[in-house]
Coordinates of C-alpha atoms (C1' of nucleotides) in Angstrom, one line a residue:
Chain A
X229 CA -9.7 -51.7 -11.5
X230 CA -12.5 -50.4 -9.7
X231 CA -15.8 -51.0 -12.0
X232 CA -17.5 -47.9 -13.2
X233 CA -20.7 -49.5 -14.3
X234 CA -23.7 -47.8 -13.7
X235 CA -24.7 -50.8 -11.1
X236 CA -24.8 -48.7 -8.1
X237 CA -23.7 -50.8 -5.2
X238 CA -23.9 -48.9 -1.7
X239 CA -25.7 -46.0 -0.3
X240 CA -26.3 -44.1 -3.4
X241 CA -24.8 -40.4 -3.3
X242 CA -27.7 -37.7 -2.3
X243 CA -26.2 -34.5 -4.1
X244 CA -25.6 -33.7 -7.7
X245 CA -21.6 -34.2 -8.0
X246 CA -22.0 -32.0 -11.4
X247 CA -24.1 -29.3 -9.5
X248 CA -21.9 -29.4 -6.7
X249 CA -18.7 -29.1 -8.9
X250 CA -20.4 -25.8 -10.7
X251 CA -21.0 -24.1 -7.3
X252 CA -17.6 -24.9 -6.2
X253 CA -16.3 -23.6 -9.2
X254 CA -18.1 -20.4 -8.5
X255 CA -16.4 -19.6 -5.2
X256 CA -12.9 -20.0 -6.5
X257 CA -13.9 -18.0 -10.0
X258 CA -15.0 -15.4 -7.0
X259 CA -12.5 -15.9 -4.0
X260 CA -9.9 -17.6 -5.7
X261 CA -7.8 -20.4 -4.5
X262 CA -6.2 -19.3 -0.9
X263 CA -9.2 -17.3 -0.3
X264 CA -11.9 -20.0 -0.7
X265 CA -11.9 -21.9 2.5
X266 CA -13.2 -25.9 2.9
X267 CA -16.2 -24.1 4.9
X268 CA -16.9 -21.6 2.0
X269 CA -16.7 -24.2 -0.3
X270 CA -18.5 -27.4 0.9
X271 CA -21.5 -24.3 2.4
X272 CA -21.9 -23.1 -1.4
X273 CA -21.8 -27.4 -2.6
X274 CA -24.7 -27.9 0.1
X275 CA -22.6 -30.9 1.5
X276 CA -20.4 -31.2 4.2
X277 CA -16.5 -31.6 4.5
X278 CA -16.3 -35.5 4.8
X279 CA -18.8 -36.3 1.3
X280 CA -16.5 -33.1 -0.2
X281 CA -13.5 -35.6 0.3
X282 CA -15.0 -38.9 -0.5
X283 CA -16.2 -37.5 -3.7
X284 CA -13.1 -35.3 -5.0
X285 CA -9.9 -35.8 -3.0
X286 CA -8.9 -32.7 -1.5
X287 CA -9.1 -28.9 -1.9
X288 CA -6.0 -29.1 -4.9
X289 CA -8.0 -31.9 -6.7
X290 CA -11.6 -30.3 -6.5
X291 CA -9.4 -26.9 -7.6
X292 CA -8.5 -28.7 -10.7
X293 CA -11.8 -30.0 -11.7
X294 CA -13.3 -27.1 -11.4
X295 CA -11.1 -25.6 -13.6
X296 CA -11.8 -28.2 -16.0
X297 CA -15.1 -27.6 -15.7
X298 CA -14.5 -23.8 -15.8
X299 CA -12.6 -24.7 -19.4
X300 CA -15.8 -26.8 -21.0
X301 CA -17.9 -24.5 -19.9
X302 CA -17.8 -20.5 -19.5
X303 CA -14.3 -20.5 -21.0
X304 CA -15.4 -22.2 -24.0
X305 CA -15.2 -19.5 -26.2
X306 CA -11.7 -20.1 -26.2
X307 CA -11.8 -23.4 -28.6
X308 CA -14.8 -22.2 -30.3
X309 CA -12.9 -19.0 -31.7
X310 CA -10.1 -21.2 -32.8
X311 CA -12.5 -22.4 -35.7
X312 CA -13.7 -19.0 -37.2
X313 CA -12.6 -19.2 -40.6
X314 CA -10.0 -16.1 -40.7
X315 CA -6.5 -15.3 -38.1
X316 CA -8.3 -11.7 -37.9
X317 CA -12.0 -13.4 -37.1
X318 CA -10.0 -15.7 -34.5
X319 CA -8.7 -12.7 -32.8
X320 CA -12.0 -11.0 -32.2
X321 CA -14.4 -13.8 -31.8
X322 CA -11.3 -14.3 -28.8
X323 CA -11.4 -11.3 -27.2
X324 CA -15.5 -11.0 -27.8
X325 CA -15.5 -13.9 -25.9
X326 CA -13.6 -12.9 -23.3
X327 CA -15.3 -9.7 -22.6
X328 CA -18.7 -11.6 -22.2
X329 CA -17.4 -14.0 -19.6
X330 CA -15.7 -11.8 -17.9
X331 CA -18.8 -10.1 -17.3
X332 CA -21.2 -11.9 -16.8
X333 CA -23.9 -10.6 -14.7
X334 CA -24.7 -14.3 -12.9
X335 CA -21.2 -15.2 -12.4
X336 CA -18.1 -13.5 -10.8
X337 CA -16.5 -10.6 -12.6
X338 CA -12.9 -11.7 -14.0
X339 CA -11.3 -15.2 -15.4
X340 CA -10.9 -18.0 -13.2
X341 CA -8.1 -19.0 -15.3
X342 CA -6.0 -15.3 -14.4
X343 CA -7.7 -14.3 -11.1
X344 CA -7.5 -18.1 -9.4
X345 CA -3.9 -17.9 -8.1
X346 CA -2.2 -15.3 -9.4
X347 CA -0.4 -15.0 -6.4
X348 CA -0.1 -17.3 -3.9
X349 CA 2.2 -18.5 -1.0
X350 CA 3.6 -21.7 -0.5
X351 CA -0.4 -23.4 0.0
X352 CA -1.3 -22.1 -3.1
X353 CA 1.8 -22.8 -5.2
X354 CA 0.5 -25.8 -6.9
X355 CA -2.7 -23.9 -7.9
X356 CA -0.8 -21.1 -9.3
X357 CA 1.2 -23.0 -11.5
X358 CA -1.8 -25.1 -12.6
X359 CA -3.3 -21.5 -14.1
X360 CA 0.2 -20.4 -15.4
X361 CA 0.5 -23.6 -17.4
X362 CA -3.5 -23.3 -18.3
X363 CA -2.7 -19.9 -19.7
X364 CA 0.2 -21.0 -21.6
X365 CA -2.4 -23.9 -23.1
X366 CA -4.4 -21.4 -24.3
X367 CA -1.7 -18.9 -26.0
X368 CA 0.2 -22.0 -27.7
X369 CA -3.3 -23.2 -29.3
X370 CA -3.7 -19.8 -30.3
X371 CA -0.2 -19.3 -31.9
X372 CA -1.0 -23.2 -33.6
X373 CA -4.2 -21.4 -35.5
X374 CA -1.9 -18.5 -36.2
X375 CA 0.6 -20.4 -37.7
X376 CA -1.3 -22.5 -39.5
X377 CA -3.6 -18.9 -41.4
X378 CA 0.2 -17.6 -42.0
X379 CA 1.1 -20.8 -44.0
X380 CA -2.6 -19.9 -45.6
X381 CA -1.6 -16.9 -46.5
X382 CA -4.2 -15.8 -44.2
X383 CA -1.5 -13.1 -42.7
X384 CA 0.7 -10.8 -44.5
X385 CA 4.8 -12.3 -44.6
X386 CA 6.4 -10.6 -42.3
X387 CA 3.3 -11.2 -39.7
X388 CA 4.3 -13.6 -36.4
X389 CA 2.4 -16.0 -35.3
X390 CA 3.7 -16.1 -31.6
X391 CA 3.7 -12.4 -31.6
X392 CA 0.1 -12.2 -32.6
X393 CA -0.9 -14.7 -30.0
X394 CA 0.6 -13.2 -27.3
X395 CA -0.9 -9.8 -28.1
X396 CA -4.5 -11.2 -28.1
X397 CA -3.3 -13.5 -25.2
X398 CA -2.3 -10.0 -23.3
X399 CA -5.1 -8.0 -24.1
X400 CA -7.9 -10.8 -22.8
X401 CA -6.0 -11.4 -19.3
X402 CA -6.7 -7.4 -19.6
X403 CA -10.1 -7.6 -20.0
X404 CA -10.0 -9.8 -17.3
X405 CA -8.3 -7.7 -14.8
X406 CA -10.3 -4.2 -15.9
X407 CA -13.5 -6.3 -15.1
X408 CA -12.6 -7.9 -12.2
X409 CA -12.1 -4.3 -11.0
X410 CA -15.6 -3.2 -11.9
X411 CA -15.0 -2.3 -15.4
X412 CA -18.5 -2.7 -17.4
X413 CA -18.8 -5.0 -20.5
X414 CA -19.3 -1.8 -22.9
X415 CA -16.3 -0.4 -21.8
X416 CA -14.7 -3.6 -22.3
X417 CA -16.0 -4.4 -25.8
X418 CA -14.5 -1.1 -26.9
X419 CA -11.2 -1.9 -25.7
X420 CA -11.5 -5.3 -27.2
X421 CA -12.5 -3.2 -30.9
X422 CA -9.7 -0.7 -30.2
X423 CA -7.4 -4.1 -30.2
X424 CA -8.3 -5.3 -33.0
X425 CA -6.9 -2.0 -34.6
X426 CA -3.7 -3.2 -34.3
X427 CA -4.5 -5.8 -36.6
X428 CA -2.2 -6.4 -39.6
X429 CA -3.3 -5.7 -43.1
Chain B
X53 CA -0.7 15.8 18.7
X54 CA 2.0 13.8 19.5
X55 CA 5.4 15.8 18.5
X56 CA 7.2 14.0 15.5
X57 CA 10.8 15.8 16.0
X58 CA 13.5 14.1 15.6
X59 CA 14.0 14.7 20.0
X60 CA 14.1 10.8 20.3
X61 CA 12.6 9.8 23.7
X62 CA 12.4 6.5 24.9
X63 CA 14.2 3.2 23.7
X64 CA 15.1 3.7 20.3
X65 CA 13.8 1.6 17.0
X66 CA 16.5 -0.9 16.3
X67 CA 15.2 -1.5 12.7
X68 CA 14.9 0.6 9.6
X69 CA 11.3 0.7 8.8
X70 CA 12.1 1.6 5.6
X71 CA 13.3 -1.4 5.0
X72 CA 11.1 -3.2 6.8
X73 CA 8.5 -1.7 4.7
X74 CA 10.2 -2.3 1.3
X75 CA 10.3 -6.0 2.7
X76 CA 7.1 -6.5 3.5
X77 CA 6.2 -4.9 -0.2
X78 CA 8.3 -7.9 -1.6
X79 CA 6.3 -10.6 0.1
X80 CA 3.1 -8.8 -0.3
X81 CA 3.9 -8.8 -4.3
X82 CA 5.3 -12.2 -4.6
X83 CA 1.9 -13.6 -2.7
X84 CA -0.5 -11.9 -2.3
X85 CA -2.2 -10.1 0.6
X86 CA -4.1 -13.5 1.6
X87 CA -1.0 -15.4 1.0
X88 CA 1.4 -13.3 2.6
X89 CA 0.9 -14.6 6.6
X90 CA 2.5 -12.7 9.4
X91 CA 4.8 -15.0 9.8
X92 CA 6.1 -14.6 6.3
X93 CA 6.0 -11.0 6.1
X94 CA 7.7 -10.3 10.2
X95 CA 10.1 -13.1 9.0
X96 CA 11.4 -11.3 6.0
X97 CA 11.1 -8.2 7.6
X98 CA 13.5 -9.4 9.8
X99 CA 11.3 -8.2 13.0
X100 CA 8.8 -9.5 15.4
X101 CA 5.0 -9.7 15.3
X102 CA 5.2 -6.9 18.1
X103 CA 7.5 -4.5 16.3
X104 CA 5.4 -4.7 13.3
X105 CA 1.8 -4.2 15.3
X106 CA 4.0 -1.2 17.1
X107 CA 5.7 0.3 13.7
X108 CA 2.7 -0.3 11.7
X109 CA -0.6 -1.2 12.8
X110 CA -2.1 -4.2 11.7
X111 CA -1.8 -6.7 8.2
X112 CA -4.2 -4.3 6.2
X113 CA -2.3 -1.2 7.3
X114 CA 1.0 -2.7 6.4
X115 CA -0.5 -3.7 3.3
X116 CA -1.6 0.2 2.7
X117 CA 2.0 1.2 3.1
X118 CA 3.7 -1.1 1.0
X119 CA 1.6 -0.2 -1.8
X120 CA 2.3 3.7 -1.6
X121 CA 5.7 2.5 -1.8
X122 CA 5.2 0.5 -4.7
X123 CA 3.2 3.3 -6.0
X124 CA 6.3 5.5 -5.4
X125 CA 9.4 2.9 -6.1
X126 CA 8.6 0.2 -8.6
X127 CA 5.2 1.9 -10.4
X128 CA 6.9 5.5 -10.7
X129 CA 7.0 4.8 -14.1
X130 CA 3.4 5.2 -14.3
X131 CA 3.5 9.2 -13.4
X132 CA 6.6 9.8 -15.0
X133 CA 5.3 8.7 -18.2
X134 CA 2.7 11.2 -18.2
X135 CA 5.0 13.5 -18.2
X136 CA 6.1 13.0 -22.2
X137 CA 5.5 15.3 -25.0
X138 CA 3.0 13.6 -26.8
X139 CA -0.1 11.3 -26.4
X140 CA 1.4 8.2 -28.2
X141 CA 5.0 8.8 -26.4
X142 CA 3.1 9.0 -23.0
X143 CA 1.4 5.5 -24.0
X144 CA 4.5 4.0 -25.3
X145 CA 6.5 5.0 -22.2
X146 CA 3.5 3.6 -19.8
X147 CA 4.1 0.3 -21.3
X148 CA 7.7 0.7 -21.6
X149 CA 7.5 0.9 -18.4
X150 CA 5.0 -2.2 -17.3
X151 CA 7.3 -4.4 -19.2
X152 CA 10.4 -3.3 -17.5
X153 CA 8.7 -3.4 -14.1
X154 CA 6.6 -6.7 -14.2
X155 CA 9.7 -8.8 -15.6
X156 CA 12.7 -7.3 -12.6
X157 CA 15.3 -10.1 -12.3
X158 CA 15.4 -8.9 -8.4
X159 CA 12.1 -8.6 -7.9
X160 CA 8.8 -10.8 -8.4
X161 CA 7.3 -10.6 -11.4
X162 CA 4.5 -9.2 -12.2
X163 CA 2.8 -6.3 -10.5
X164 CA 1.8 -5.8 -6.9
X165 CA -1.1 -3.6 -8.0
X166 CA -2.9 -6.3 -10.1
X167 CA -1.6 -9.6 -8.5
X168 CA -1.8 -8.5 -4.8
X169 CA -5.3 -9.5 -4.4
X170 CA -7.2 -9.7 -7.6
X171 CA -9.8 -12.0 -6.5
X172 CA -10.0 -12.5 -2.0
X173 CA -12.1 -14.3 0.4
X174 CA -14.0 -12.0 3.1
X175 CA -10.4 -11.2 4.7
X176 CA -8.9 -9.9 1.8
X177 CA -12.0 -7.8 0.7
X178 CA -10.5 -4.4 1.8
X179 CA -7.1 -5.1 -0.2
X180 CA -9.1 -6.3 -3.1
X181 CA -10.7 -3.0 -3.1
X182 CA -8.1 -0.7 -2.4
X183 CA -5.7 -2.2 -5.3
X184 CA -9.6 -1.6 -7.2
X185 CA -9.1 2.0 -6.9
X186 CA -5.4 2.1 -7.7
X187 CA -5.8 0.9 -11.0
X188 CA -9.2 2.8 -11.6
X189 CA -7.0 6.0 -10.2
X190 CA -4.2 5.0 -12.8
X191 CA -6.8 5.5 -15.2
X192 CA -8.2 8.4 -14.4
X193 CA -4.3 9.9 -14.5
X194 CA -3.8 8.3 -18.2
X195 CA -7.5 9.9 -19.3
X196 CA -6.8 13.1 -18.2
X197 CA -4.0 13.3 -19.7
X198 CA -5.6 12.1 -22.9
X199 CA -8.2 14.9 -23.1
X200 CA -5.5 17.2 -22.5
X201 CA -3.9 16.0 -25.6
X202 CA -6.9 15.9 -27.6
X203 CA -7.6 20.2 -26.9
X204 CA -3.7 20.4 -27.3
X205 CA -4.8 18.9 -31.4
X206 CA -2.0 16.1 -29.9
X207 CA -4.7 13.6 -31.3
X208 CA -7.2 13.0 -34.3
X209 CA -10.5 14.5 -33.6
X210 CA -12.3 11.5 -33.3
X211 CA -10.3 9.3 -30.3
X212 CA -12.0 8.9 -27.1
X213 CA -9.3 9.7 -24.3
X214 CA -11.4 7.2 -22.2
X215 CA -11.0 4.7 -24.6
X216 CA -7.5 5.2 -25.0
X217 CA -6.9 5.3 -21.4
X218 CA -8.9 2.1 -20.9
X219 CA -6.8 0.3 -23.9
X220 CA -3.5 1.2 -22.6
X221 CA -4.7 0.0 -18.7
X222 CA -5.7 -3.1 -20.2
X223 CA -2.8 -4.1 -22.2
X224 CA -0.8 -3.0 -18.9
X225 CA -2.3 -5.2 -16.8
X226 CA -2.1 -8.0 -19.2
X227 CA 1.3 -7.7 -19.7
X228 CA 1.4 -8.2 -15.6
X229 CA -0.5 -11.4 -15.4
X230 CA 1.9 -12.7 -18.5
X231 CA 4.4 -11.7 -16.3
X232 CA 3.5 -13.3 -13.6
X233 CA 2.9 -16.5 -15.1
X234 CA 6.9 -16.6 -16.6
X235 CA 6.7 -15.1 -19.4
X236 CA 9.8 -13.1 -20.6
X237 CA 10.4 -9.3 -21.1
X238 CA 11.8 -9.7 -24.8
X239 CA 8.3 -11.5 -25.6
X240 CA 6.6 -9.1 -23.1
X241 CA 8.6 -6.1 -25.2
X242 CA 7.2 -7.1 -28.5
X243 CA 3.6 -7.2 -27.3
X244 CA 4.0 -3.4 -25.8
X245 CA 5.4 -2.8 -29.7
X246 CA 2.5 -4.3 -31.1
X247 CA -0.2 -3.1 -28.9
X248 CA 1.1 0.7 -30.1
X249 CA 0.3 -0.6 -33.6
X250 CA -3.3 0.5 -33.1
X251 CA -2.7 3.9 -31.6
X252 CA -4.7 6.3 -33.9
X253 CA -2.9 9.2 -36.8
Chain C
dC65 C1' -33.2 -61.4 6.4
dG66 C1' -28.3 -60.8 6.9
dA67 C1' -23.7 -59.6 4.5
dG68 C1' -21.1 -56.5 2.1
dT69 C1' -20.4 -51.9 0.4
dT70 C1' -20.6 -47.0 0.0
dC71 C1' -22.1 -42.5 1.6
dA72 C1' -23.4 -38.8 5.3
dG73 C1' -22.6 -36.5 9.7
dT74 C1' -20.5 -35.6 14.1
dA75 C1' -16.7 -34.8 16.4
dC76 C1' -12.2 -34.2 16.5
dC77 C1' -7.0 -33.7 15.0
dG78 C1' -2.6 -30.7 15.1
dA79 C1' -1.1 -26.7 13.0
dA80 C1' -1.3 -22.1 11.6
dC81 C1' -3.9 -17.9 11.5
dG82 C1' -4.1 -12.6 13.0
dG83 C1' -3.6 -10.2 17.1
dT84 C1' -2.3 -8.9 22.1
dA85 C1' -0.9 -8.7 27.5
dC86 C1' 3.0 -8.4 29.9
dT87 C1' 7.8 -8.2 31.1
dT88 C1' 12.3 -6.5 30.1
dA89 C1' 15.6 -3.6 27.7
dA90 C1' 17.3 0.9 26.0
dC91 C1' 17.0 5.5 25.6
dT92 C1' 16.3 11.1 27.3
dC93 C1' 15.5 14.3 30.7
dT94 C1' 15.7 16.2 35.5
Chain D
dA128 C1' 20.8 8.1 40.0
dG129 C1' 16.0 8.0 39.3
dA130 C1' 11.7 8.9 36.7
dG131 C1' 9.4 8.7 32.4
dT132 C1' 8.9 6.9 27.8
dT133 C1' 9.1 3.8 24.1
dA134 C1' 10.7 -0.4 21.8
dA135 C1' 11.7 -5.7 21.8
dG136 C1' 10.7 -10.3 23.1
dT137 C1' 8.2 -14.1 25.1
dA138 C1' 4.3 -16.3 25.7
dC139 C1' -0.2 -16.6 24.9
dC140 C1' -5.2 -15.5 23.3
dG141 C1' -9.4 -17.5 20.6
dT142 C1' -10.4 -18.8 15.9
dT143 C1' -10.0 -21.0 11.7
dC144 C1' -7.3 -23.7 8.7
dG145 C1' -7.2 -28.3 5.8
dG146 C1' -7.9 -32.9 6.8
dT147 C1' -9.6 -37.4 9.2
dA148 C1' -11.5 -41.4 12.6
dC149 C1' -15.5 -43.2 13.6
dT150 C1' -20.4 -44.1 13.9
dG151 C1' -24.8 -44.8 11.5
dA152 C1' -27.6 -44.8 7.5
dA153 C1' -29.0 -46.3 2.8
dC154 C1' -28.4 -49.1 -0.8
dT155 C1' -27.5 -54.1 -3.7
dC156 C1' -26.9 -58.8 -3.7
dG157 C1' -27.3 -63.6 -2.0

DNA sequence: CGAGTTCAGTACCGAACGGTACTTAACTCT
DNA sequence: AGAGTTAAGTACCGTTCGGTACTGAACTCG
């Protein structure tokens, strides 16, 4: 029951724990999790080792709030499409958004959320499955707004809202690949119009 | 010029690098080059650290080798599909092929090619690139192929066989990161059905 | 001004990393 | 049998890994 007033009491913490976060977030987006080192990290934070543990736990904690903030932030897209007013709209504002995180020309090339862990030995299990299950998040919400235009009559009958989902799902961790190969955004967009052709009705 | 007959002199190998090799594949694909240590990979290799210095070089160069044979066990798929009649049975089979591949019961899921080091630290920078050009090469192969079948009249004047190319890639290497993260190949099956929906005439 | 509390920095921990020198074993050829 | 050649095994190299005691410094409150 710690107090979390804003009535600092102690030596008052010199870095930015936001900014800090953010630049962490940037070497794992970039090295991912087994290949970010505590040296790589806390040199990109600007603080060392010891203030990195005080103020986040350990490497698997600060892994997961990054990825939180990864979610609120360049990955926001992902919630946002969910509101577009048509299934088909959903889909592309999806993989529109995908495309332009993915490459973006200030930020690593690819999706924290595929490229983090995707494999990993034994260190990096808990951090693979973290992304796995973060994935999974993100294709059941999808399927939820699928489900929910079908019962609109936003899709044709014989249309399935899983199916659907997992095909956008599929083609945006394929954006995310393609870019974090090198793969420029224009390419990429036409991909992500080339999907949509396989749009029903 | 050191002869290669088959005039054995000196202590002979007591291991079949062969399988050795196809080993050391497993572990690579299963975690990664920067997860995979030594000690995993001499351990299921069933060899020592010296053997595998003597038989194959170093880490990278092992890592070189099991991808040819990935190339040319698990991913033949990929140049055997390009081998089919037509344009849309060449795409079909290429992600016939991914799903069966990235969802083996007796091998990891997923796919070496994408998952073996889609985002590294400074040590895993030359894997990360090399399994860059494999893909990008992959490409090339399916493009080709493409603009054959466009002079051939095997596809409607308009298609790009870049685009194509790209579209297929991409919904390949999604279907690998779905299957890496558990996802099943009945539900990975459907998505290789659906992406075929927007394949042109 | 202490007393209490929290943060920063140095210096260090044991373990694991990729890689290698060196000895011993197993083979062919003369 | 002995020389020459190559592989296997042990034991070790320096470095880096994630993580932590411990010492001072910076702040609020009494």
């Amino acid at each position: 029951m710690t107090g979390q007033g804003n009535t600092a009491v102690g030596r008052p913490r010199s870095f930015d724990t936001d900014e800090a976060l953010h630049q962490a977030m940037l070497v794992f987006w970039k090295q991912g999790y087994e290949g970010a080192s505590l040296t790589d990290l806390t040199g990109a934070m600007g603080i060392t080792k010891t203030s990195m543990y005080a103020a986040f736990g350990n490497k698997e904690q600060l892994f997961r709030k990054a990825l939180e903030r990864y979610t609120d932030g360049p990955a926001a897209y992902g919630l946002r499409a969910l509101e577009e007013p048509t299934a088909r709209a959903v889909a592309a504002a999806f993989l529109n958004g995908s495309v332009r995180t993915t490459t973006q020309p200030d930020c690593p090339a690819g999706c924290l959320g595929v490229q983090g862990a995707l494999a990993a030995g034994e260190a990096g299990t808990p951090a693979h499955e973290v992304l796995a299950e973060w994935r999974n998040v993100a294709g059941r919400r999808l399927e939820e707004r699928f489900r929910r235009a079908a019962e609109e009559g936003d899709l044709p009958p014989g249309a399935s809202a899983r199916r659907l989902a997992l095909y956008v799902m599929t083609v945006a961790f394929g954006i995310a690949v393609q870019a974090a190969g090198g793969i420029g955004r224009a390419d990429l967009q036409e991909v992500a119009d080339a999907a949509m052709d396989a749009w029903p009705a």
